[in-house]
Tab-separated table of C-alpha atoms in Angstrom:
chain	number	residue	atom	x	y	z
A	1	MET	CA	-0.123	-65.479	-22.389
A	2	GLN	CA	2.304	-62.616	-21.723
A	3	ALA	CA	1.813	-61.046	-18.254
A	4	SER	CA	0.795	-57.380	-18.119
A	5	ARG	CA	3.471	-54.874	-17.067
A	6	PRO	CA	3.394	-54.328	-13.288
A	7	ASP	CA	4.114	-50.577	-13.661
A	8	ALA	CA	1.067	-49.856	-15.799
A	9	SER	CA	-1.278	-49.152	-12.871
A	10	ARG	CA	1.164	-47.151	-10.770
A	11	PRO	CA	0.512	-43.452	-10.227
A	12	LYS	CA	2.964	-40.970	-11.692
A	13	THR	CA	5.712	-39.591	-9.525
A	14	LEU	CA	4.772	-36.388	-7.675
A	15	HIS	CA	7.200	-33.535	-8.481
A	16	ILE	CA	7.594	-30.915	-5.777
A	17	SER	CA	7.637	-27.325	-7.027
A	18	ARG	CA	10.736	-25.287	-6.186
A	19	SER	CA	9.239	-21.876	-6.806
A	20	PHE	CA	8.993	-19.213	-4.097
A	21	SER	CA	5.721	-18.496	-2.352
A	22	ARG	CA	5.290	-14.824	-3.120
A	23	LEU	CA	3.946	-12.339	-0.590
A	24	GLU	CA	0.244	-11.718	-1.062
A	25	PRO	CA	-0.429	-8.135	-2.233
A	26	GLY	CA	-2.663	-6.087	0.023
A	27	ARG	CA	-5.751	-4.350	-1.264
A	28	ASN	CA	-5.444	-0.672	-1.974
A	29	SER	CA	-6.118	1.788	0.776
A	30	PRO	CA	-9.359	3.756	0.270
A	31	LEU	CA	-7.493	6.927	1.262
A	32	THR	CA	-4.631	6.543	-1.223
A	33	ARG	CA	-4.346	9.621	-3.433
A	34	SER	CA	-2.487	10.392	-6.624
A	35	ARG	CA	1.127	10.866	-5.707
A	36	ALA	CA	3.151	13.956	-6.402
A	37	SER	CA	6.085	13.719	-8.756
A	38	THR	CA	8.542	13.684	-5.878
A	39	VAL	CA	7.205	10.387	-4.543
A	40	GLN	CA	8.440	7.212	-6.149
A	41	GLY	CA	6.853	3.768	-6.397
A	42	GLY	CA	7.400	0.865	-3.984
A	43	SER	CA	6.152	-0.424	-0.658
A	44	ILE	CA	6.926	-0.110	2.949
A	45	PRO	CA	6.731	-2.392	5.751
A	46	GLU	CA	4.246	-1.611	8.442
A	47	ILE	CA	5.378	-0.043	11.706
A	48	PRO	CA	6.726	-2.760	13.981
A	49	HIS	CA	4.752	-2.876	17.226
A	50	ALA	CA	1.899	-0.772	15.795
A	51	GLU	CA	-1.334	-1.529	17.635
A	52	GLU	CA	-4.079	-3.241	15.686
A	53	MET	CA	-7.541	-1.727	15.398
A	54	HIS	CA	-10.367	-3.536	17.165
A	55	PRO	CA	-12.825	-5.281	14.842
A	56	THR	CA	-16.295	-3.812	14.519
A	57	PRO	CA	-19.144	-5.979	15.899
A	58	ALA	CA	-21.501	-7.491	13.354
A	59	GLY	CA	-24.266	-5.154	12.254
A	60	GLU	CA	-22.380	-1.968	13.163
A	61	GLN	CA	-20.657	0.418	10.800
A	62	ASP	CA	-16.896	0.399	10.979
A	63	PRO	CA	-15.885	3.786	12.436
A	64	VAL	CA	-12.471	3.575	10.798
A	65	ALA	CA	-13.484	2.133	7.460
A	66	ASP	CA	-11.432	4.796	5.740
A	67	ASP	CA	-8.332	4.170	7.836
A	68	PRO	CA	-5.390	3.764	5.426
A	69	PHE	CA	-3.432	1.931	8.102
A	70	GLU	CA	-5.830	-1.002	8.382
A	71	ASN	CA	-4.745	-2.676	5.134
A	72	THR	CA	-1.045	-3.347	5.411
A	73	GLY	CA	-0.627	-5.809	2.551
A	74	ASP	CA	3.041	-6.509	2.030
A	75	GLY	CA	3.725	-4.144	4.893
A	76	ASN	CA	3.350	-7.075	7.283
A	77	ALA	CA	6.583	-8.511	5.874
A	78	LEU	CA	9.000	-6.688	8.142
A	79	ARG	CA	6.902	-7.336	11.230
A	80	ASP	CA	6.764	-11.045	10.317
A	81	VAL	CA	10.528	-11.014	9.827
A	82	ALA	CA	11.082	-9.525	13.250
A	83	ASP	CA	8.740	-12.060	14.860
A	84	ALA	CA	10.178	-15.098	13.053
A	85	PRO	CA	12.468	-17.035	15.416
A	86	GLU	CA	14.045	-19.066	12.577
A	87	ILE	CA	15.993	-16.174	11.049
A	88	GLU	CA	18.176	-13.419	12.436
A	89	LEU	CA	18.116	-9.946	10.923
A	90	PRO	CA	21.434	-8.135	10.480
A	91	GLU	CA	21.641	-4.896	12.441
A	92	THR	CA	24.938	-3.606	11.025
A	93	ILE	CA	26.833	-3.843	7.759
A	94	ASP	CA	29.300	-6.241	9.403
A	95	GLU	CA	26.482	-8.767	9.935
A	96	LEU	CA	25.504	-8.914	6.257
A	97	PRO	CA	26.444	-11.949	4.136
A	98	ILE	CA	30.041	-11.585	2.984
A	99	GLU	CA	29.328	-10.857	-0.693
A	100	ILE	CA	26.678	-8.241	0.122
A	101	ARG	CA	28.863	-6.681	2.821
A	102	ASN	CA	31.786	-6.362	0.384
A	103	LEU	CA	29.521	-4.736	-2.201
A	104	THR	CA	28.264	-2.233	0.389
A	105	GLU	CA	31.738	-1.373	1.667
A	106	ARG	CA	33.047	-0.823	-1.861
A	107	PHE	CA	30.161	1.530	-2.588
A	108	LEU	CA	30.812	3.555	0.573
A	109	GLU	CA	34.500	3.813	-0.372
A	110	SER	CA	33.559	5.025	-3.861
A	111	LEU	CA	31.632	7.944	-2.370
A	112	SER	CA	34.851	9.202	-0.752
A	113	ALA	CA	37.081	8.574	-3.750
A	114	LYS	CA	38.464	11.734	-5.357
A	115	VAL	CA	37.269	10.964	-8.864
A	116	HIS	CA	34.823	13.824	-9.348
A	117	PRO	CA	36.061	17.238	-10.517
A	118	THR	CA	33.451	18.993	-8.380
A	119	PRO	CA	31.558	17.964	-5.222
A	120	LEU	CA	28.484	15.870	-5.901
A	121	THR	CA	25.124	17.589	-5.704
A	122	ILE	CA	22.372	16.168	-3.526
A	123	ASP	CA	20.519	14.945	-6.626
A	124	ALA	CA	23.645	13.166	-7.855
A	125	LEU	CA	24.106	11.509	-4.459
A	126	SER	CA	20.473	10.425	-4.478
A	127	GLY	CA	20.903	8.910	-7.935
A	128	LEU	CA	24.034	7.025	-6.870
A	129	LEU	CA	22.220	5.512	-3.889
A	130	GLN	CA	19.220	4.509	-5.995
A	131	ASP	CA	21.531	2.757	-8.476
A	132	PHE	CA	23.313	1.010	-5.618
A	133	TYR	CA	20.018	-0.200	-4.133
A	134	THR	CA	19.229	-1.848	-7.483
A	135	ARG	CA	22.612	-3.624	-7.578
A	136	ALA	CA	22.291	-4.697	-3.953
A	137	GLU	CA	18.826	-6.150	-4.565
A	138	SER	CA	20.261	-8.193	-7.460
A	139	HIS	CA	23.004	-9.618	-5.210
A	140	ILE	CA	20.460	-10.336	-2.473
A	141	SER	CA	18.237	-12.165	-4.975
A	142	THR	CA	21.194	-14.352	-5.949
A	143	HIS	CA	21.929	-15.055	-2.279
A	144	ILE	CA	18.305	-16.028	-1.631
A	145	ALA	CA	18.211	-18.218	-4.772
A	146	ILE	CA	21.237	-20.164	-3.526
A	147	LEU	CA	19.584	-20.713	-0.148
A	148	SER	CA	16.390	-21.820	-1.891
A	149	SER	CA	18.311	-24.298	-4.024
A	150	ARG	CA	19.887	-25.799	-0.925
A	151	LEU	CA	16.473	-26.010	0.693
A	152	SER	CA	15.041	-27.895	-2.273
A	153	ARG	CA	17.868	-30.451	-2.140
A	154	GLU	CA	17.636	-31.014	1.588
A	155	LYS	CA	16.107	-34.266	2.755
A	156	PRO	CA	13.003	-33.607	4.879
A	157	PRO	CA	13.672	-34.400	8.547
A	158	GLY	CA	12.220	-37.713	9.659
A	159	SER	CA	11.737	-39.066	6.138
A	160	ALA	CA	12.270	-42.800	5.705
A	161	THR	CA	15.298	-44.162	3.808
A	162	PRO	CA	14.205	-45.702	0.471
A	163	PRO	CA	14.540	-49.523	0.412
A	164	LYS	CA	17.446	-50.957	-1.552
A	165	ALA	CA	16.780	-53.142	-4.560
A	166	PRO	CA	17.592	-56.868	-4.141
A	167	LYS	CA	20.865	-58.189	-5.599
A	168	GLY	CA	19.051	-60.159	-8.236
A	169	GLY	CA	17.899	-56.971	-9.885
A	170	GLY	CA	14.232	-57.681	-9.151
A	171	LYS	CA	11.866	-55.302	-7.349
A	172	THR	CA	10.380	-56.030	-3.976
A	173	ALA	CA	6.597	-55.876	-4.178
A	174	PRO	CA	4.376	-55.077	-1.195
A	175	ALA	CA	2.695	-57.955	0.568
A	176	SER	CA	-0.681	-56.880	-0.809
A	177	GLY	CA	0.566	-57.188	-4.361
A	178	LYS	CA	-0.114	-53.480	-5.097
A	179	ALA	CA	2.454	-50.768	-5.688
A	180	SER	CA	2.675	-48.134	-2.974
A	181	PRO	CA	3.179	-44.447	-3.792
A	182	ALA	CA	6.432	-44.409	-1.784
A	183	ASP	CA	8.276	-46.651	-4.276
A	184	THR	CA	6.901	-45.294	-7.555
A	185	SER	CA	10.396	-44.361	-8.764
A	186	GLY	CA	12.169	-47.529	-7.798
A	187	GLY	CA	13.277	-46.209	-4.416
A	188	GLU	CA	14.816	-42.988	-5.834
A	189	GLN	CA	12.186	-40.460	-4.709
A	190	GLN	CA	9.473	-40.467	-2.083
A	191	MET	CA	6.330	-38.410	-1.731
A	192	LEU	CA	6.377	-35.761	0.977
A	193	THR	CA	3.872	-35.842	3.763
A	194	ALA	CA	1.513	-32.935	4.404
A	195	SER	CA	3.621	-31.705	7.312
A	196	GLU	CA	6.809	-31.851	5.216
A	197	ILE	CA	5.174	-29.813	2.452
A	198	THR	CA	4.049	-27.263	5.049
A	199	ASP	CA	7.576	-27.038	6.425
A	200	LYS	CA	8.943	-26.477	2.920
A	201	ARG	CA	6.470	-23.673	2.277
A	202	LYS	CA	7.260	-22.068	5.607
A	203	ALA	CA	10.973	-22.207	4.877
A	204	ARG	CA	10.482	-20.518	1.506
A	205	ARG	CA	8.291	-17.882	3.129
A	206	LEU	CA	11.053	-17.179	5.627
A	207	LEU	CA	13.509	-16.800	2.759
A	208	GLU	CA	11.306	-14.113	1.217
A	209	LEU	CA	11.134	-12.361	4.569
A	210	LYS	CA	14.903	-12.630	4.862
A	211	ARG	CA	15.198	-10.968	1.455
A	212	THR	CA	13.192	-7.998	2.768
A	213	GLY	CA	15.283	-7.860	5.930
A	214	LEU	CA	18.564	-7.838	3.992
A	215	GLU	CA	17.369	-5.066	1.672
A	216	GLU	CA	16.313	-2.933	4.631
A	217	ALA	CA	19.606	-3.626	6.439
A	218	VAL	CA	21.631	-2.495	3.404
A	219	GLU	CA	19.662	0.737	3.055
A	220	ARG	CA	19.858	1.506	6.752
A	221	GLY	CA	23.578	0.728	6.984
A	222	VAL	CA	24.500	2.949	4.034
A	223	CYS	CA	22.306	5.887	5.099
A	224	GLU	CA	23.547	5.846	8.676
A	225	LYS	CA	27.155	5.861	7.475
A	226	ILE	CA	26.689	8.930	5.251
A	227	TYR	CA	23.972	10.680	7.277
A	228	ASP	CA	26.141	13.529	8.555
A	229	ARG	CA	27.292	14.272	5.004
A	230	VAL	CA	23.858	14.314	3.339
A	231	TRP	CA	21.556	15.596	6.104
A	232	ARG	CA	20.828	19.208	5.208
A	233	HIS	CA	23.408	19.051	2.439
A	234	ARG	CA	25.129	22.365	1.817
A	235	GLY	CA	23.755	22.391	-1.711
A	236	THR	CA	20.143	22.480	-0.481
A	237	ASP	CA	17.932	25.056	1.211
A	238	ASP	CA	16.454	22.533	3.660
A	239	GLU	CA	17.643	24.283	6.815
A	240	GLU	CA	16.500	27.708	5.625
A	241	ARG	CA	13.037	26.405	4.728
A	242	ASP	CA	12.714	24.709	8.127
A	243	GLU	CA	13.503	27.963	9.907
A	244	LYS	CA	10.922	29.882	7.871
A	245	LEU	CA	8.312	27.181	8.458
A	246	ARG	CA	8.886	27.288	12.206
A	247	SER	CA	8.372	31.054	12.152
A	248	ARG	CA	5.116	30.740	10.226
A	249	THR	CA	3.664	27.992	12.422
A	250	ALA	CA	4.586	29.964	15.536
A	251	ALA	CA	2.819	33.053	14.127
A	252	LEU	CA	-0.289	31.061	13.183
A	253	SER	CA	-0.383	29.553	16.659
A	254	VAL	CA	-0.092	32.979	18.324
A	255	VAL	CA	-3.050	34.424	16.391
A	256	GLY	CA	-5.117	31.361	17.246
A	257	ILE	CA	-5.511	29.561	13.906
A	258	GLY	CA	-7.412	26.390	14.720
A	259	LEU	CA	-9.485	23.679	13.099
A	260	LYS	CA	-12.323	26.064	12.294
A	261	GLU	CA	-10.041	28.291	10.204
A	262	LEU	CA	-8.727	25.170	8.465
A	263	HIS	CA	-12.308	24.372	7.384
A	264	VAL	CA	-12.856	21.445	9.728
A	265	ASP	CA	-16.588	21.472	10.495
A	266	MET	CA	-16.735	20.861	14.234
A	267	ASP	CA	-20.533	20.621	14.025
A	268	LYS	CA	-20.115	17.261	12.245
A	269	THR	CA	-18.662	15.574	15.312
A	270	LYS	CA	-20.644	12.741	16.815
A	271	GLU	CA	-23.768	13.900	18.610
A	272	ASP	CA	-22.895	12.210	21.906
A	273	LEU	CA	-19.768	14.334	22.373
A	274	PRO	CA	-20.317	16.965	25.068
A	275	GLY	CA	-19.222	20.598	25.050
A	276	THR	CA	-19.065	23.437	22.563
A	277	ALA	CA	-17.103	23.435	19.309
A	278	GLU	CA	-14.219	25.219	21.081
A	279	GLU	CA	-14.162	22.612	23.847
A	280	ARG	CA	-14.194	19.800	21.319
A	281	GLU	CA	-11.275	21.413	19.464
A	282	GLU	CA	-9.291	21.584	22.689
A	283	ASP	CA	-10.096	17.920	23.240
A	284	ILE	CA	-8.730	17.131	19.764
A	285	ARG	CA	-5.580	19.128	20.520
A	286	GLU	CA	-4.928	16.999	23.597
A	287	ARG	CA	-5.629	13.774	21.714
A	288	LEU	CA	-3.059	14.750	19.062
A	289	ALA	CA	-0.198	14.735	21.570
A	290	GLY	CA	0.883	11.333	20.245
A	291	ALA	CA	0.997	12.617	16.662
A	292	ARG	CA	3.123	15.588	17.698
A	293	SER	CA	5.481	13.286	19.590
A	294	SER	CA	5.890	11.018	16.532
A	295	LEU	CA	6.718	13.975	14.283
A	296	ARG	CA	9.378	15.129	16.744
A	297	LYS	CA	10.935	11.661	16.831
A	298	MET	CA	11.624	11.785	13.088
A	299	ASP	CA	14.745	13.824	13.946
A	300	ASP	CA	16.117	10.955	16.036
A	301	GLU	CA	16.431	8.482	13.148
A	302	LYS	CA	19.264	8.453	10.604
A	303	TYR	CA	17.754	6.231	7.941
A	304	PRO	CA	14.659	6.700	5.741
A	305	LEU	CA	12.534	3.831	7.030
A	306	GLY	CA	13.020	4.936	10.635
A	307	LYS	CA	11.749	8.417	9.804
A	308	LEU	CA	8.867	6.909	7.828
A	309	HIS	CA	7.856	4.766	10.798
A	310	HIS	CA	7.357	7.879	12.923
A	311	LEU	CA	5.537	9.752	10.150
A	312	THR	CA	3.206	6.794	9.657
A	313	ALA	CA	2.628	6.588	13.416
A	314	ALA	CA	1.678	10.289	13.436
A	315	HIS	CA	-0.888	9.702	10.685
A	316	LYS	CA	-2.251	6.654	12.481
A	317	SER	CA	-2.716	8.728	15.634
A	318	ILE	CA	-4.548	11.398	13.630
A	319	VAL	CA	-6.821	8.849	11.945
A	320	GLU	CA	-7.659	7.158	15.261
A	321	THR	CA	-8.441	10.523	16.872
A	322	LEU	CA	-10.747	11.545	14.028
A	323	SER	CA	-12.481	8.161	13.981
A	324	GLN	CA	-13.422	8.658	17.633
A	325	LEU	CA	-14.861	12.131	17.033
A	326	PHE	CA	-16.266	12.142	13.496
A	327	PRO	CA	-18.488	9.742	11.544
A	328	SER	CA	-16.492	7.464	9.265
A	329	SER	CA	-18.000	9.151	6.191
A	330	SER	CA	-16.294	12.465	6.977
A	331	SER	CA	-13.214	11.601	9.068
A	332	ALA	CA	-11.088	10.788	5.984
A	333	ASP	CA	-11.652	14.301	4.619
A	334	GLU	CA	-10.281	15.849	7.800
A	335	VAL	CA	-6.883	14.074	7.846
A	336	LEU	CA	-4.959	16.741	5.906
A	337	PRO	CA	-6.308	19.799	7.802
A	338	THR	CA	-5.761	17.977	11.082
A	339	LEU	CA	-2.144	17.273	10.080
A	340	ILE	CA	-1.729	20.996	9.333
A	341	TYR	CA	-3.236	21.777	12.746
A	342	THR	CA	-0.813	19.303	14.348
A	343	LEU	CA	2.147	21.106	12.750
A	344	ILE	CA	0.818	24.487	13.936
A	345	THR	CA	0.494	23.251	17.521
A	346	LEU	CA	3.992	21.706	17.561
A	347	PRO	CA	6.616	23.484	19.686
A	348	PRO	CA	8.800	25.146	17.035
A	349	GLU	CA	12.138	24.235	18.640
A	350	GLY	CA	13.997	21.575	16.723
A	351	ILE	CA	11.216	20.638	14.308
A	352	ASN	CA	12.678	19.854	10.888
A	353	VAL	CA	9.802	18.352	8.905
A	354	ILE	CA	11.022	19.717	5.553
A	355	SER	CA	14.512	18.274	5.992
A	356	ASN	CA	13.032	14.936	7.099
A	357	LEU	CA	10.627	14.832	4.150
A	358	ASN	CA	13.389	15.578	1.644
A	359	PHE	CA	15.730	13.015	3.221
A	360	ILE	CA	13.115	10.268	2.833
A	361	GLN	CA	12.295	11.211	-0.753
A	362	ARG	CA	15.960	11.308	-1.756
A	363	PHE	CA	17.342	8.239	-0.021
A	364	ARG	CA	14.496	5.754	0.449
A	365	ALA	CA	14.649	2.981	-2.193
A	366	ALA	CA	12.352	4.141	-4.990
A	367	ASN	CA	10.521	0.815	-5.243
A	368	LYS	CA	9.611	0.819	-1.557
A	369	VAL	CA	7.505	3.984	-1.347
A	370	ASP	CA	3.888	3.132	-2.046
A	371	GLY	CA	0.564	2.658	-0.317
A	372	GLU	CA	0.552	4.105	3.191
A	373	ALA	CA	4.071	5.508	2.801
A	374	ALA	CA	3.168	7.468	-0.331
A	375	TYR	CA	-0.074	8.636	1.275
A	376	CYS	CA	1.748	9.956	4.348
A	377	LEU	CA	4.479	11.649	2.316
A	378	VAL	CA	1.988	13.342	-0.023
A	379	ASN	CA	-0.030	14.552	2.974
A	380	LEU	CA	3.065	15.978	4.679
A	381	GLU	CA	4.197	17.625	1.447
A	382	ALA	CA	0.757	19.190	0.970
A	383	ALA	CA	0.657	20.414	4.585
A	384	ILE	CA	4.098	22.021	4.250
A	385	SER	CA	3.139	23.673	0.959
A	386	PHE	CA	-0.020	25.090	2.547
A	387	LEU	CA	1.835	26.512	5.540
A	388	GLU	CA	4.553	28.040	3.348
A	389	THR	CA	2.112	29.842	1.045
A	390	VAL	CA	-1.075	30.510	3.046
A	391	ASP	CA	-2.171	34.107	3.484
A	392	LEU	CA	-3.356	34.861	7.009
A	393	SER	CA	-6.076	37.165	5.700
A	394	SER	CA	-7.589	34.274	3.773
A	395	LEU	CA	-7.960	32.303	7.016
A	396	ARG	CA	-9.503	35.242	8.884
A	397	ALA	CA	-11.592	36.712	6.090
A	398	ASP	CA	-14.493	37.378	8.502
A	399	GLU	CA	-12.366	39.724	10.633
């Protein structure tokens, strides 16, 4: 009788997937609104070093359930990149991979080339940068794909060397007479252990984080190089609008426009808060010192994400302040008027919120403004529009 084939009962060879582990999308913020036409799509990384909210004990209502900064989604990417010891983020253009650095330097040179009959408008410059971001992301994707391919070919550390076949051409069978999973392909491929699979997944995750870091480094490097040429571009009215806004906020502050005039119902504050409505408003003013400081720091940064970090921090400070004073059901409705109040109570010297807003909208990569970033930008745009057009008599109709 002919013997049965020894390979018939062997399990099939396990093939390891070489696809990337994509970042998990975050759930939508309950405070996200419809965006204005000036705000593009995309996402933003969360503020590095931003403090986490404390969890609510079981059985109690979350006082910051409407906080748009609780659900960071893909925003955790940049923070994870910064915390990951296995990779190093480039801080300057010179530290970028050679092919991406050359692409960036050629683009910067093209902006200075005398090939245009007339100086470029701010909208044309914005369009050129958006097109460059798209090309840079394509080159970065190629760079990451090459690194991923190398990773897939690498031999896992500590893996055993497959046994060589005997000279006679026969196969060495285990002592038990059964085929082991390690030699299912005749010594050509071995199954990975659980720890090796975990290491592979971690390495691919780090590659995705490196992709984010490279994209942010390219945007920052380009914007910092051209900042002095595009900040308050001579073809815009940014500086003039900032001066007018400072005059209006100073006038509103002098006549005493406060939260009451902005239709914030101080009677809805939590019952255990002491003092009159006026005393509670003064308490809110003091608590908003952090938000005012963050708005001032926007002037210190020369790239869009840096300015966005401070704007997001200002909103987070406002949300935390309101969550401590108002029930969660009403605090979300008070974010915009409280932001307006924060702008009114800012010292007018050197505050350039309109110029900062326009810089972010023009030069932040269009596919990276979404979620919390879009929410903050829309809020700031609405607050500026209100302050530019509000009639004082409408705020003091009872006088």
